[in-house]
mmCIF file of C-alpha atoms and ligand atoms in Angstrom:
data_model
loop_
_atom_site.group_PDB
_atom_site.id
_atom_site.type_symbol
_atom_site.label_atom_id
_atom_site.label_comp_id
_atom_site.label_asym_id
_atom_site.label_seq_id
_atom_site.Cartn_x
_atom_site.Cartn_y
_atom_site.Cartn_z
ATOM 1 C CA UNK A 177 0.000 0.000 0.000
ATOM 2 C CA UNK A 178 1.362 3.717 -1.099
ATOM 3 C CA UNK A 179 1.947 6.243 1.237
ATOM 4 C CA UNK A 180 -0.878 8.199 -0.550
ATOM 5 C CA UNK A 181 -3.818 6.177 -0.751
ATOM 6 C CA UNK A 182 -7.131 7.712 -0.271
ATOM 7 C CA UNK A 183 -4.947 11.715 -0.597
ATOM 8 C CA UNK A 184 -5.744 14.169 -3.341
ATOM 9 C CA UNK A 185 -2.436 16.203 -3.542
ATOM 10 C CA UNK A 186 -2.566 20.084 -5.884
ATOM 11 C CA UNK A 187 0.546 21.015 -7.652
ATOM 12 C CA UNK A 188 1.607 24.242 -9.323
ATOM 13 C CA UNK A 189 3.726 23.752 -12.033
ATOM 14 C CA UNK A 190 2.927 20.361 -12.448
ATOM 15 C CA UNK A 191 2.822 20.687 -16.399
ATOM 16 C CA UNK A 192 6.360 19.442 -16.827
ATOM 17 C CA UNK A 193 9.811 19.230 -14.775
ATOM 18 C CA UNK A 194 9.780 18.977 -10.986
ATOM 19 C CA UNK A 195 6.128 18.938 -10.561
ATOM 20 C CA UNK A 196 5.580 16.335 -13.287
ATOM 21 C CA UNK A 197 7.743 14.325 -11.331
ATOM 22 C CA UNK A 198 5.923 14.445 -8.051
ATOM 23 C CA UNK A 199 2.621 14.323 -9.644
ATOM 24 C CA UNK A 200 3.719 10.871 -10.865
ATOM 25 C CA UNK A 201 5.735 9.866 -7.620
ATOM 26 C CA UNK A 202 2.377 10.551 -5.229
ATOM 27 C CA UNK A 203 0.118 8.824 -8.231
ATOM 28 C CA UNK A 204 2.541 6.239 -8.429
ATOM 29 C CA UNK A 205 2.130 5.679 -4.145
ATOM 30 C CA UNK A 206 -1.866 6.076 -4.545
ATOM 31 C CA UNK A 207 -2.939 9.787 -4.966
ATOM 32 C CA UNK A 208 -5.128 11.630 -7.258
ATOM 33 C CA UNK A 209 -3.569 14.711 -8.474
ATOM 34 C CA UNK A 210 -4.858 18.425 -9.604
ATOM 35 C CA UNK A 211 -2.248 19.959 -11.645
ATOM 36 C CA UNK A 212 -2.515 24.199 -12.049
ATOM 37 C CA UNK A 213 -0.005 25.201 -14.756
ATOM 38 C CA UNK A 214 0.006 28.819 -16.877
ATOM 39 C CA UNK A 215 1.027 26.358 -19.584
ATOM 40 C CA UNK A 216 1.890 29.553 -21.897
ATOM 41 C CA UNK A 217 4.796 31.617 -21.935
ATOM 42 C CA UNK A 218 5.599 34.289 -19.823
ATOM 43 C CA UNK A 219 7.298 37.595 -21.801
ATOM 44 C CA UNK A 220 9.818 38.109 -19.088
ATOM 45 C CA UNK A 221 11.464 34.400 -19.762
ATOM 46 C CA UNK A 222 13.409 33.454 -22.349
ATOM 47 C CA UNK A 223 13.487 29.464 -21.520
ATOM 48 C CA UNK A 224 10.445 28.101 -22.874
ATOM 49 C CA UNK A 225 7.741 27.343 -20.473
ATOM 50 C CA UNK A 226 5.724 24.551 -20.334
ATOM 51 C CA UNK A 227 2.377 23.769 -23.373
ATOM 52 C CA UNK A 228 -1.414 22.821 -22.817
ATOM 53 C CA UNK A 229 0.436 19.532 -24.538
ATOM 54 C CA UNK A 230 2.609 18.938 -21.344
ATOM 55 C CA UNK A 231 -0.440 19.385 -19.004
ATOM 56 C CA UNK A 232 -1.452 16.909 -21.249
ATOM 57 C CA UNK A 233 1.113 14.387 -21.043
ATOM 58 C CA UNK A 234 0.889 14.700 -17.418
ATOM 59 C CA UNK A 235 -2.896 13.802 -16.924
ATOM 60 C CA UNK A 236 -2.137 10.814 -19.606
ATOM 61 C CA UNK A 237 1.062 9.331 -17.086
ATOM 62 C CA UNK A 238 -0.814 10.071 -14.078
ATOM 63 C CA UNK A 239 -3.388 8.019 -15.928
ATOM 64 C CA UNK A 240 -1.647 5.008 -16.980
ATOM 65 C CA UNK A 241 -0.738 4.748 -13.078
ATOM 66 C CA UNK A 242 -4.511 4.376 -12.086
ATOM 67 C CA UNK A 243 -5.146 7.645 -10.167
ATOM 68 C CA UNK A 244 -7.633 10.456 -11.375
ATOM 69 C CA UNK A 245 -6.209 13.822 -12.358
ATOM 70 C CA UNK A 246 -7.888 17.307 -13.190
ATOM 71 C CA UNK A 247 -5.472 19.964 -15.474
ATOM 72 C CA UNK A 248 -6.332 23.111 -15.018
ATOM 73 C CA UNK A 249 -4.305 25.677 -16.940
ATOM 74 C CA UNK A 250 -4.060 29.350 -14.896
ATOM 75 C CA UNK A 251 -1.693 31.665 -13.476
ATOM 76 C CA UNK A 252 -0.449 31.442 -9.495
ATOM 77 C CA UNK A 253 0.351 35.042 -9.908
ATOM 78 C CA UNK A 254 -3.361 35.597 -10.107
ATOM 79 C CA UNK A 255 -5.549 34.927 -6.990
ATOM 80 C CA UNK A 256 -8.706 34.916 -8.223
ATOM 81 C CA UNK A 257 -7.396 31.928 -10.737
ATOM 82 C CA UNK A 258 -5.791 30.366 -7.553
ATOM 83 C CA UNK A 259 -8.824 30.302 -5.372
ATOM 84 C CA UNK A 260 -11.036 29.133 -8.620
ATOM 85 C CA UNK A 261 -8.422 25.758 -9.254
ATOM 86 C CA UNK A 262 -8.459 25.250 -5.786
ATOM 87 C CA UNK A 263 -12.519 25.405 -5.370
ATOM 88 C CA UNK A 264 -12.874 22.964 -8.513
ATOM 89 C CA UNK A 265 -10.490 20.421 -7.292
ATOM 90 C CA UNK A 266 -12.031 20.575 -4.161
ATOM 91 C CA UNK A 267 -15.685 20.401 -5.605
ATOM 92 C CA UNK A 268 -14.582 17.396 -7.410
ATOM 93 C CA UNK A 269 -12.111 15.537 -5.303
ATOM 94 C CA UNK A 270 -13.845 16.791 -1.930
ATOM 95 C CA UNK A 271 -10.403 17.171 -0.589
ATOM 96 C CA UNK A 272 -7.175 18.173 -0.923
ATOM 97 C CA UNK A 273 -4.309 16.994 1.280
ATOM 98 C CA UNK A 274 -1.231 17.211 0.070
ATOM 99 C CA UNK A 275 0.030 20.407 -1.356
ATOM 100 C CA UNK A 276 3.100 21.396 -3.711
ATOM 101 C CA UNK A 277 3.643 24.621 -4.153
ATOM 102 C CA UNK A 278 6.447 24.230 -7.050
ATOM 103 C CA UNK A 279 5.707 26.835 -10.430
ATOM 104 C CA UNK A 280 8.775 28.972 -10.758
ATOM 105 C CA UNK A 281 10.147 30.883 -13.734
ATOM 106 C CA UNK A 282 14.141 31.831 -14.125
ATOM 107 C CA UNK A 283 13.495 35.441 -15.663
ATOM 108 C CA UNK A 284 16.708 35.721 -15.128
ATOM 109 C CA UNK A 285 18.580 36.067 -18.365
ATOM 110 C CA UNK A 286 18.576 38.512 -21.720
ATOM 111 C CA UNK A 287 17.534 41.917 -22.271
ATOM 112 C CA UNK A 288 13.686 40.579 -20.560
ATOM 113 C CA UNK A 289 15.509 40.323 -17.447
ATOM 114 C CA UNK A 290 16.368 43.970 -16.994
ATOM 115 C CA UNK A 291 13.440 44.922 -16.831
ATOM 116 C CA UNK A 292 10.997 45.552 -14.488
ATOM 117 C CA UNK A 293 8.671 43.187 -15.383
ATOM 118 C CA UNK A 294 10.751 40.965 -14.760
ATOM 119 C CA UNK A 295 10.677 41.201 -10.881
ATOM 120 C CA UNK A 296 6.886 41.702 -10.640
ATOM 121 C CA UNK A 297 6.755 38.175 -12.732
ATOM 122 C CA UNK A 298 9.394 36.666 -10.754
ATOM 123 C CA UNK A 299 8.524 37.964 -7.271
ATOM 124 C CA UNK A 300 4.271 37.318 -7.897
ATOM 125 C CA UNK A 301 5.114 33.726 -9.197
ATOM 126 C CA UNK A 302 7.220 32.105 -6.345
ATOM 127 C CA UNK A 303 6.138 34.736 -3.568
ATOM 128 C CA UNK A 304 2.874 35.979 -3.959
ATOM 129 C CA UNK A 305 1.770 32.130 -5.852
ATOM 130 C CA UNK A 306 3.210 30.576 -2.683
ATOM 131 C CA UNK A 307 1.211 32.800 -0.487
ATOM 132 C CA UNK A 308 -2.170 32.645 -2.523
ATOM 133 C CA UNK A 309 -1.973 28.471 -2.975
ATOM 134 C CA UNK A 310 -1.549 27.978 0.574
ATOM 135 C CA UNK A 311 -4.019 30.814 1.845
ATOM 136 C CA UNK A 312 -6.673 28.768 -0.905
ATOM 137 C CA UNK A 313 -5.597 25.601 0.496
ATOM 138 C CA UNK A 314 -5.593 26.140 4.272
ATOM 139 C CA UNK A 315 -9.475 26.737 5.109
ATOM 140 C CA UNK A 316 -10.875 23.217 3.666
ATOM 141 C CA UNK A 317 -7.933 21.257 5.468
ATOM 142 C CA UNK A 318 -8.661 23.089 8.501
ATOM 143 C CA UNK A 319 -12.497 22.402 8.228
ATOM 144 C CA UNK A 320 -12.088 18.604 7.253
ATOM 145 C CA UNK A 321 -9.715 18.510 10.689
ATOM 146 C CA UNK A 322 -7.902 15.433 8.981
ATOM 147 C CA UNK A 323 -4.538 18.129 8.907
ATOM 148 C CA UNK A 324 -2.610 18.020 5.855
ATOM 149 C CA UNK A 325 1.011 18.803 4.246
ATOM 150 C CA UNK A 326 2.098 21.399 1.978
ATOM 151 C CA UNK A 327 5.417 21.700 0.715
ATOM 152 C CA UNK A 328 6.756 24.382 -1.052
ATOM 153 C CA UNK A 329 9.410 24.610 -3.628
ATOM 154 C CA UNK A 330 12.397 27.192 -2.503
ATOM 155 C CA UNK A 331 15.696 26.635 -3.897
ATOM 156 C CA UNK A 332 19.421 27.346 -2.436
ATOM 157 C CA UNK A 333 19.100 30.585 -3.641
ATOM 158 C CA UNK A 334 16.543 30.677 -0.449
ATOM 159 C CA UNK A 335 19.489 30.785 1.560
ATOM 160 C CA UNK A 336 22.412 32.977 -0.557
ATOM 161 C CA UNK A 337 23.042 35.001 -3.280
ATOM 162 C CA UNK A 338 24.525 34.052 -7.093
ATOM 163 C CA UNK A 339 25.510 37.151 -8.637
ATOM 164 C CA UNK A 340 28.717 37.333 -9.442
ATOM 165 C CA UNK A 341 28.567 40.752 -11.420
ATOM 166 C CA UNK A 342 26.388 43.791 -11.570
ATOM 167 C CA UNK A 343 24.869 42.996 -14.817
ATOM 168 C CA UNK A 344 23.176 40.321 -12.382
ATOM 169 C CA UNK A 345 21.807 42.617 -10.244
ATOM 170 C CA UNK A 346 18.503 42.294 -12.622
ATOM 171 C CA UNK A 347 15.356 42.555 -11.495
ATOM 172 C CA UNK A 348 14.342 39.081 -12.928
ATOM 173 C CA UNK A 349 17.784 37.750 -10.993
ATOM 174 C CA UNK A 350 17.121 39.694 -7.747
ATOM 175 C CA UNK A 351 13.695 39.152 -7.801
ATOM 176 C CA UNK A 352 13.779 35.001 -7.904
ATOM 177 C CA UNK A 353 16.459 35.752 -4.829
ATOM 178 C CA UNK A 354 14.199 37.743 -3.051
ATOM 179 C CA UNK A 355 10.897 35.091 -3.508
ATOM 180 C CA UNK A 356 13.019 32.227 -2.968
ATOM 181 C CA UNK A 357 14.228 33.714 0.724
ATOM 182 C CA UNK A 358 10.654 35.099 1.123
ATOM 183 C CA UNK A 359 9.489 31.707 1.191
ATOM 184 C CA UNK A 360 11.040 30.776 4.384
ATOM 185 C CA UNK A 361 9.052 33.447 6.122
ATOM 186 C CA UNK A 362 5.731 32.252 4.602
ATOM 187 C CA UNK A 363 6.137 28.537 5.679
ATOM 188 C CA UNK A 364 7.983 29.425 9.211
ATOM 189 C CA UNK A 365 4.921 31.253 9.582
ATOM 190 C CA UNK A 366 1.911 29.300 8.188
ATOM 191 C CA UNK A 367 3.483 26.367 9.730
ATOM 192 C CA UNK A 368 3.579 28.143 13.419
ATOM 193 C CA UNK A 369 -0.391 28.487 12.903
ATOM 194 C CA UNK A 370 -1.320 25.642 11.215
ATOM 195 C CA UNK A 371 0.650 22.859 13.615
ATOM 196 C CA UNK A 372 -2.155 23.005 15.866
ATOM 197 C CA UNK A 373 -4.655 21.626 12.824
ATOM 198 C CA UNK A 374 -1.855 19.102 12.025
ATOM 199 C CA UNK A 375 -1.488 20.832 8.850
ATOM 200 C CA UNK A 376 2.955 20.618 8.567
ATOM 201 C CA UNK A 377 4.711 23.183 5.912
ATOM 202 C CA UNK A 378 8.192 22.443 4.843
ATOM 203 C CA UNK A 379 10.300 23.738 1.808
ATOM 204 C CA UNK A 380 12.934 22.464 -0.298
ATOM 205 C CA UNK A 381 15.626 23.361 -1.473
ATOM 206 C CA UNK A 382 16.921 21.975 -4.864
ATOM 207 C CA UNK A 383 20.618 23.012 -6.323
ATOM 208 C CA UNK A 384 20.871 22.737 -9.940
ATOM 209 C CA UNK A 385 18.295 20.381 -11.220
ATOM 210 C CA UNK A 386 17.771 18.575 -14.754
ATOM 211 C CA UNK A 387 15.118 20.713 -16.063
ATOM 212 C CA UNK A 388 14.220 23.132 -19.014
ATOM 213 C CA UNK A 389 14.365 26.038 -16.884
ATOM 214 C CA UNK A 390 18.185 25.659 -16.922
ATOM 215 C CA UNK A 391 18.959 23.586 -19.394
ATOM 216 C CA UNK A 392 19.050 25.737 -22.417
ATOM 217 C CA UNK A 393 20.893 27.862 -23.894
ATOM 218 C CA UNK A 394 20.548 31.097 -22.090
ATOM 219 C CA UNK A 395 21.463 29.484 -18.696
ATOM 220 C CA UNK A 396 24.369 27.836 -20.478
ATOM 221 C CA UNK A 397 25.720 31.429 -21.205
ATOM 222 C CA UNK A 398 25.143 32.447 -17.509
ATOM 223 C CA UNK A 399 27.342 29.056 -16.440
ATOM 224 C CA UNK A 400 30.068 29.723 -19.102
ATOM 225 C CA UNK A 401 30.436 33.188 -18.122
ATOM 226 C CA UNK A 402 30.809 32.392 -14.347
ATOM 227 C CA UNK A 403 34.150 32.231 -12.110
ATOM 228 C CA UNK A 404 35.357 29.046 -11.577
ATOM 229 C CA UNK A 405 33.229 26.766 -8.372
ATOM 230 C CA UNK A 406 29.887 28.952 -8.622
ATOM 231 C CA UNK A 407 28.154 26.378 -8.939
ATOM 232 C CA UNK A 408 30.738 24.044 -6.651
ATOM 233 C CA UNK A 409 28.924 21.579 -4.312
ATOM 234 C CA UNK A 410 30.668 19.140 -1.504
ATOM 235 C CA UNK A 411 29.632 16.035 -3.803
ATOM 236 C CA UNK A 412 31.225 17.415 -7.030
ATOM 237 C CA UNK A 413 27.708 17.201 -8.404
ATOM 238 C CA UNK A 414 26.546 18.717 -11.378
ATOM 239 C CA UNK A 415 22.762 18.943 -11.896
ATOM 240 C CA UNK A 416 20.402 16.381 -10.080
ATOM 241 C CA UNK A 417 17.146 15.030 -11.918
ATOM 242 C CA UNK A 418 13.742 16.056 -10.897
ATOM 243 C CA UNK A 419 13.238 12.500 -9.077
ATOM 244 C CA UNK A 420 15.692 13.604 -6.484
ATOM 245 C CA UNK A 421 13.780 16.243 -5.310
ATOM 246 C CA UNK A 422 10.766 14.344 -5.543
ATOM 247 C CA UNK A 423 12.292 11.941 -2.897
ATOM 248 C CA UNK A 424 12.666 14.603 -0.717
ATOM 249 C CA UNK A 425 9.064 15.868 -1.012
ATOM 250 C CA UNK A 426 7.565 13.008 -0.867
ATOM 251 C CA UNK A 427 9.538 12.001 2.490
ATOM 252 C CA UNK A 428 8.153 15.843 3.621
ATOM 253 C CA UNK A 429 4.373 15.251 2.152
ATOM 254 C CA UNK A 430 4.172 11.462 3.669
ATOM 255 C CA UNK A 431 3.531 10.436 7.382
ATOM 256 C CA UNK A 432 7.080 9.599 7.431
ATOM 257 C CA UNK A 433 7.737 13.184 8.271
ATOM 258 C CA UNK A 434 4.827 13.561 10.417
ATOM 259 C CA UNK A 435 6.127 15.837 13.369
ATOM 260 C CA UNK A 436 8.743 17.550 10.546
ATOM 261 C CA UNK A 437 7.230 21.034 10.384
ATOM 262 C CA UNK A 438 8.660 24.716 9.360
ATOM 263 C CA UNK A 439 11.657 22.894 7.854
ATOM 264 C CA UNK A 440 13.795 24.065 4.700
ATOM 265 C CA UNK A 441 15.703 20.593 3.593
ATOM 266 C CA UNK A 442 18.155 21.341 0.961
ATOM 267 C CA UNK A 443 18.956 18.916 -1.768
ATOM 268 C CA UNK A 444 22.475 20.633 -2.571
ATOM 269 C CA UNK A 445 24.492 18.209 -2.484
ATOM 270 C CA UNK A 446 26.466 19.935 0.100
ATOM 271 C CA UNK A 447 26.457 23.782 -1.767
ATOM 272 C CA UNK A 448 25.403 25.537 0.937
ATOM 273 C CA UNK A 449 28.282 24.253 2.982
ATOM 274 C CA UNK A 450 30.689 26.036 0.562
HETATM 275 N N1 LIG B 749 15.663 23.610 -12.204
HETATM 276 C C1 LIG B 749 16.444 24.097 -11.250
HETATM 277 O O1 LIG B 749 17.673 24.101 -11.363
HETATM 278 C C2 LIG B 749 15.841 24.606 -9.966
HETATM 279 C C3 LIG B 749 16.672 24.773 -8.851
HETATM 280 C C4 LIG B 749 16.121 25.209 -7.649
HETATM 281 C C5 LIG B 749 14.769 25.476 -7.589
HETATM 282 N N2 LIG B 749 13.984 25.321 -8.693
HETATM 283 C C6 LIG B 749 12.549 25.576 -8.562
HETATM 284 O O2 LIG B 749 11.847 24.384 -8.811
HETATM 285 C C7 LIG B 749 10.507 24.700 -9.229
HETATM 286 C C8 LIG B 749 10.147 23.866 -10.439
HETATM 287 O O3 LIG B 749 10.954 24.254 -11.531
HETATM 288 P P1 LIG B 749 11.460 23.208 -12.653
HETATM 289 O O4 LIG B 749 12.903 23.058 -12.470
HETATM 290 O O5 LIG B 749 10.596 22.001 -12.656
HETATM 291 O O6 LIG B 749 11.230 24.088 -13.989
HETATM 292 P P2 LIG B 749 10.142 23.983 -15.147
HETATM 293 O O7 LIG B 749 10.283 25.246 -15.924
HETATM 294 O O8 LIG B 749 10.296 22.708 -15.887
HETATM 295 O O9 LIG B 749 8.737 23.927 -14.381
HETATM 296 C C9 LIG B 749 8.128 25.073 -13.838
HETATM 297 C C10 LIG B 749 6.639 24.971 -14.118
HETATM 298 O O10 LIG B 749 5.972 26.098 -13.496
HETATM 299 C C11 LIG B 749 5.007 26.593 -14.414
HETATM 300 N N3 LIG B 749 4.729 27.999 -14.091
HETATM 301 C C12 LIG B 749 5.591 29.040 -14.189
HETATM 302 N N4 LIG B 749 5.002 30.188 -13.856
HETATM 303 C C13 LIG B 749 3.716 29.877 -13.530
HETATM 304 C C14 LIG B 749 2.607 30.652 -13.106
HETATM 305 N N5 LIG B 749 2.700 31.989 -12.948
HETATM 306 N N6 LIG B 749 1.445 30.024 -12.837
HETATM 307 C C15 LIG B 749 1.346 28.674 -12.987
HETATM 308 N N7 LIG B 749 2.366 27.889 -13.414
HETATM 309 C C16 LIG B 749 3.541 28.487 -13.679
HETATM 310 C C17 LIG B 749 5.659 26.406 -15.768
HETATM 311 O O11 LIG B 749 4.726 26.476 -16.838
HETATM 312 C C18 LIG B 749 6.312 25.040 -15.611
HETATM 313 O O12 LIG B 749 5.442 23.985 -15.951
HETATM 314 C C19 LIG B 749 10.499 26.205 -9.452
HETATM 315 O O13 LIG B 749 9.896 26.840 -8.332
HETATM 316 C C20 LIG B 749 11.970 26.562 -9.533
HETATM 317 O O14 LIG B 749 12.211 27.908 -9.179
HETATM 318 C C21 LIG B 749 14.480 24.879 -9.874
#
């Protein structure tokens, strides 16, 4: 028997890449999945995001595992879109329990990036998002009194800086910075009121992970431009896949981790040591 029978879990960003990978990982252990992904591009970002075709291929893999899924394609930066996904998973599933909170954009590269729309995007994606999912999220766990676990998606840039020259100093660059840290205070803070429903809210922390956020070619001009070890980790590790992150989630959504709350685990292979 999963770890997830009988759950509903609600991703953001679930389209493609990280979140694709948990969907499948809780499906795979028993849950049915609701997957809310802008599934268009963003004009701050230069790396493609993800298609209506990936939310696609998500619902069919969920699928072929044997759970239910609902796709709905909307924005995180928009609340009234967030509350909506939430209240039609909700009316169909009748529950959710398990929460990622995982869309993210790197509007960090190019002439987009300079701009200011690029912090607004950046900064109302992985802030704002993050704030709106879990305020959606919180009132129905709290009224089924069955608790619940969210987890949201930070990143070791929650916990330091990367710019290694001014021309960094972007808004898109800053910006993901300043969500990424602002995350902490949103899940010290939810989880400080929520413990008492036995609702737990963790975040992780990936390093460099093997995705299309940073593998194309406008990251690859940020890595080949960098000094040498800016990207150096105690394991000598160069990007992880999306599965080892979804370990890590999973370990923080499951009853494994039931009295881990208000934690940031960081799957760095030792880079924030350095
Ligand atoms: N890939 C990395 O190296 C890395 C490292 C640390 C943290 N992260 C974080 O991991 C998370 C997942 O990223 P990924 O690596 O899977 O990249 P990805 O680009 O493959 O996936 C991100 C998903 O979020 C969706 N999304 C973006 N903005 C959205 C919005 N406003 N509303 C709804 N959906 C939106 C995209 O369409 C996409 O499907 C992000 O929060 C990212 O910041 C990534």
């Amino acid at each position: 028997m999963g770890r997830f029978e009988g759950k509903t879990a609600f991703i953001t960003g679930g389209a493609r890449g990280q979140g694709r990978s948990h969907a499948l990982a809780l499906a795979a252990e028993g849950a049915d999945v609701a997957v809310l992904d802008i599934c268009r591009q963003i004009p701050s970002v230069q790396h493609s995001m993800a298609t209506p075709e990936d939310l696609v291929e998500t619902e069919k893999l969920v699928r072929d595992l044997g759970q239910e899924f609902i796709g709905i394609q909307g924005d995180v930066r928009n609340k009234d879109e967030v509350d909506a996904a939430v209240a039609a998973v909700e009316e169909r599933f009748g529950r959710i329990d398990l929460v990622c909170a995982n869309a993210g954009i790197m509007a960090t590269t190019g002439p987009p990036a300079q701009e200011i729309a690029a912090w607004h995007d950046s900064v109302d994606t992985m802030l704002s998002g993050v704030f709106y999912t879990l305020k959606a999220v919180i009132p129905g766990m709290i009224q089924r009194g069955e608790g619940g676990s969210i987890v949201i998606t930070g990143s070791t840039s929650s916990m330091r800086g990367v710019a290694y020259k001014v021309d960094m100093l972007s808004p898109g660059q800053v910006g993901y910075g300043a969500a990424k840290h602002g995350v902490l205070a949103i899940m010290r803070n939810f989880a400080m009121a929520l413990g008492q429903h036995r609702i737990r809210v963790n975040t992780v922390m990936p390093m460099g992970v093997n995705t299309k956020m940073v593998v194309n070619d406008f990251f690859a001009g940020v890595i080949a431009d960098a000094p040498p070890g800016w990207m150096a980790n105690a394991m000598q590790q160069g990007l992880v896949e999306p599965e080892d992150i979804t370990n890590a989630v999973a370990f923080l959504l499951s009853e494994d981790a039931r009295f881990v709350t208000g934690t940031a685990l960081a799957v760095d292979s030792g880079q924030l040591l350095l």
